[in-house]
Coordinates of C-alpha atoms in Angstrom, one line a residue:
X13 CA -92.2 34.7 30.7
X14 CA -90.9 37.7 29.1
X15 CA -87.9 37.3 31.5
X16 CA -87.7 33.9 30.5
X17 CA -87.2 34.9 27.0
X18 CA -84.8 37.5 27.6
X19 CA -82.6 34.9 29.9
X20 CA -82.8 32.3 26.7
X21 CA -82.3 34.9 24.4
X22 CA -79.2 36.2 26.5
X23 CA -78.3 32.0 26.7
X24 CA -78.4 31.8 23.0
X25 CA -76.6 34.5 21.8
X26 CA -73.4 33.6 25.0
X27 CA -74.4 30.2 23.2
X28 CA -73.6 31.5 19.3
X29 CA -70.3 33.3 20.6
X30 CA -68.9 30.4 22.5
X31 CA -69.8 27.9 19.3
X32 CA -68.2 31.1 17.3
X33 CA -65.4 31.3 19.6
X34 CA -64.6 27.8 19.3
X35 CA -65.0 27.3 16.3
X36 CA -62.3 30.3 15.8
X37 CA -60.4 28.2 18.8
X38 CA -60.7 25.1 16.7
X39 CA -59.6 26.8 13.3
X40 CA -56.5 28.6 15.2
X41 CA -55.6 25.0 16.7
X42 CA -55.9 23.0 13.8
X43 CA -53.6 26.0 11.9
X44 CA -51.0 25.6 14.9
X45 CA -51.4 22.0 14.7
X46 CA -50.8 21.4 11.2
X47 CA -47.6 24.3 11.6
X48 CA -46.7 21.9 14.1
X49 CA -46.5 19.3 12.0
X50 CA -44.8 21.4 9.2
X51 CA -42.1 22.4 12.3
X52 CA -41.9 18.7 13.3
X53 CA -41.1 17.5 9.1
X54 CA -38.8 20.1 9.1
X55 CA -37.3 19.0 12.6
X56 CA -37.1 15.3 11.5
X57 CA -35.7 16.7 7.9
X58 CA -32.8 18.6 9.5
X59 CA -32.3 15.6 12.0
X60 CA -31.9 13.2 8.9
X61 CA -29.5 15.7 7.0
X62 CA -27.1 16.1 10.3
X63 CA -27.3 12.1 10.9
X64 CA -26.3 11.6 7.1
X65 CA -23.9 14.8 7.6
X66 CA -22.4 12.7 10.5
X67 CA -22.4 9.6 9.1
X68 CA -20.6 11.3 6.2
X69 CA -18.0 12.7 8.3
X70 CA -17.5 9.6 10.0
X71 CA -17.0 8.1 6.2
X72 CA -14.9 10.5 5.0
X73 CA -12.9 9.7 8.6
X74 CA -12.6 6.5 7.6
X75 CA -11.2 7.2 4.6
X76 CA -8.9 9.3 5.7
X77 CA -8.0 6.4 8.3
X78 CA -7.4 4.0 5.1
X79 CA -5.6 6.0 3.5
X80 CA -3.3 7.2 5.6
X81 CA -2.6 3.4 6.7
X82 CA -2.4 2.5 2.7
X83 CA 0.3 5.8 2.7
X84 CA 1.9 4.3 5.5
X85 CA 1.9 0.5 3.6
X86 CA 3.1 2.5 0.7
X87 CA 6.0 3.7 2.6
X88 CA 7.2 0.5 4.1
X89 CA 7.0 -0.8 0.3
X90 CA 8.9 1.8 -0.8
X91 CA 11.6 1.2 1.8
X92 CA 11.8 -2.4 1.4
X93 CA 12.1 -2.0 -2.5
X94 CA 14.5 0.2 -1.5
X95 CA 16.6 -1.5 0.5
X96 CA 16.1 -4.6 -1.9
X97 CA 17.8 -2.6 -4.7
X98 CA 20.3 -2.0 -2.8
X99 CA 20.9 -5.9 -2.1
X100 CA 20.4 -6.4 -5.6
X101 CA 23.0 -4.1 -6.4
X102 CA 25.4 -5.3 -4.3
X103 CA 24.6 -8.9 -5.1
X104 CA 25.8 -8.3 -8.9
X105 CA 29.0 -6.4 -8.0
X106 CA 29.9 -9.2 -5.8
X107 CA 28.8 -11.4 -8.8
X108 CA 30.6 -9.2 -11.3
X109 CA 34.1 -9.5 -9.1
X110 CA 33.4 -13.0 -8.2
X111 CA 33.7 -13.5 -12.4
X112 CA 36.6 -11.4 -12.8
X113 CA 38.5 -13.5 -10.0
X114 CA 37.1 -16.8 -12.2
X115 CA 38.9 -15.3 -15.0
X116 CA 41.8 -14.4 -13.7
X117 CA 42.0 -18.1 -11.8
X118 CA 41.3 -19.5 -15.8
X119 CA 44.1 -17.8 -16.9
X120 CA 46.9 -18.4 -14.1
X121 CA 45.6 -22.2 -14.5
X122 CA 46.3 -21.7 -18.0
X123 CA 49.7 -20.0 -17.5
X124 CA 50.4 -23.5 -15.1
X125 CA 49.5 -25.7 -17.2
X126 CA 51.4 -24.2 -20.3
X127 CA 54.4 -24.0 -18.0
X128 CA 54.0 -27.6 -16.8
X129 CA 53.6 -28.5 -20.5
X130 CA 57.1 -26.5 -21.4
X131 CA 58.6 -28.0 -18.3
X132 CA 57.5 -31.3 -19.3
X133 CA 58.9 -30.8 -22.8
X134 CA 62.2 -29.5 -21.7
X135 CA 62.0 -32.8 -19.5
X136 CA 62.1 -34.4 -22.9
X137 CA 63.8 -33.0 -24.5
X138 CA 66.8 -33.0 -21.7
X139 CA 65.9 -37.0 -21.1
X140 CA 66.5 -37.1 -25.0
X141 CA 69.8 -35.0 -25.1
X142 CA 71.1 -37.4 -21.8
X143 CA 70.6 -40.2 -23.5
X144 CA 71.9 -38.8 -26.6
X145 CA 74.7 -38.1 -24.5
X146 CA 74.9 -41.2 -23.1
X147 CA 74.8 -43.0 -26.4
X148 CA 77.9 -41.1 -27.8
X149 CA 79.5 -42.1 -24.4
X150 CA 78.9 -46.3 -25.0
X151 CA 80.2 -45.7 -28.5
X152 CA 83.6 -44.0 -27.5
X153 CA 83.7 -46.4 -24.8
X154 CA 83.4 -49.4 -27.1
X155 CA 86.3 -47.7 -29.5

């Protein structure tokens, strides 16, 4: 009976150190467990930061992209403005000669017509002097 005791006694006390050591084994894994969980929020925290880093750089890419199509838009505006100027520019000296050649035709049609109006007058007055002529003719004839 004594024995019996002792073996309980012995049972009891392995008992209290296992419940002790499990209870130390359940304390230690529900630290590691919650550090983790504090390891996987950080994990997951990181992981969010470098998918918004990357989708951030793929923005900014973009971006980039745009504007160096706009710059390259820009450029072809710039070179057809350019070369429109230049059109323009042209246009109006053509213009500007094109008026200077109306002029100059106004005036030669001007110098014509005054020169078909002093012909015509000389015409005249030439028809008047013939028949002027003429007239003195008759009246020495008829003497």
């Amino acid at each position: 009976c004594a024995h019996q005791r002792d073996t309980m006694s012995q049972l009891r006390s392995a008992f209290d150190q296992q419940s002790s050591v499990t209870s130390i084994d359940a304390q230690q894994s529900s630290k590691q467990n919650a550090r983790v969980a504090q390891l996987e929020k950080e994990l997951q925290a990181a992981l969010d930061r470098s998918a918004l880093s990357d989708k951030t750089e793929e923005e900014l890419r973009f971006m980039a992209s745009k504007a160096a199509q706009l710059e390259e838009k820009l450029q072809g505006e710039r070179s057809l403005t350019s070369s429109l100027r230049a059109q323009l520019h042209d246009a109006l000296l053509e213009v500007d000669e094109m008026s200077k050649a109306v002029v100059l035709e106004q005036s030669r049609a001007r110098q014509a017509e005054d020169r078909q109006a002093t012909m015509a007058m000389e015409r005249q007055q030439m028809a008047m002097e013939k028949a002027d002529l003429e007239l003195q003719l008759v009246n020495r004839l008829q003497r």
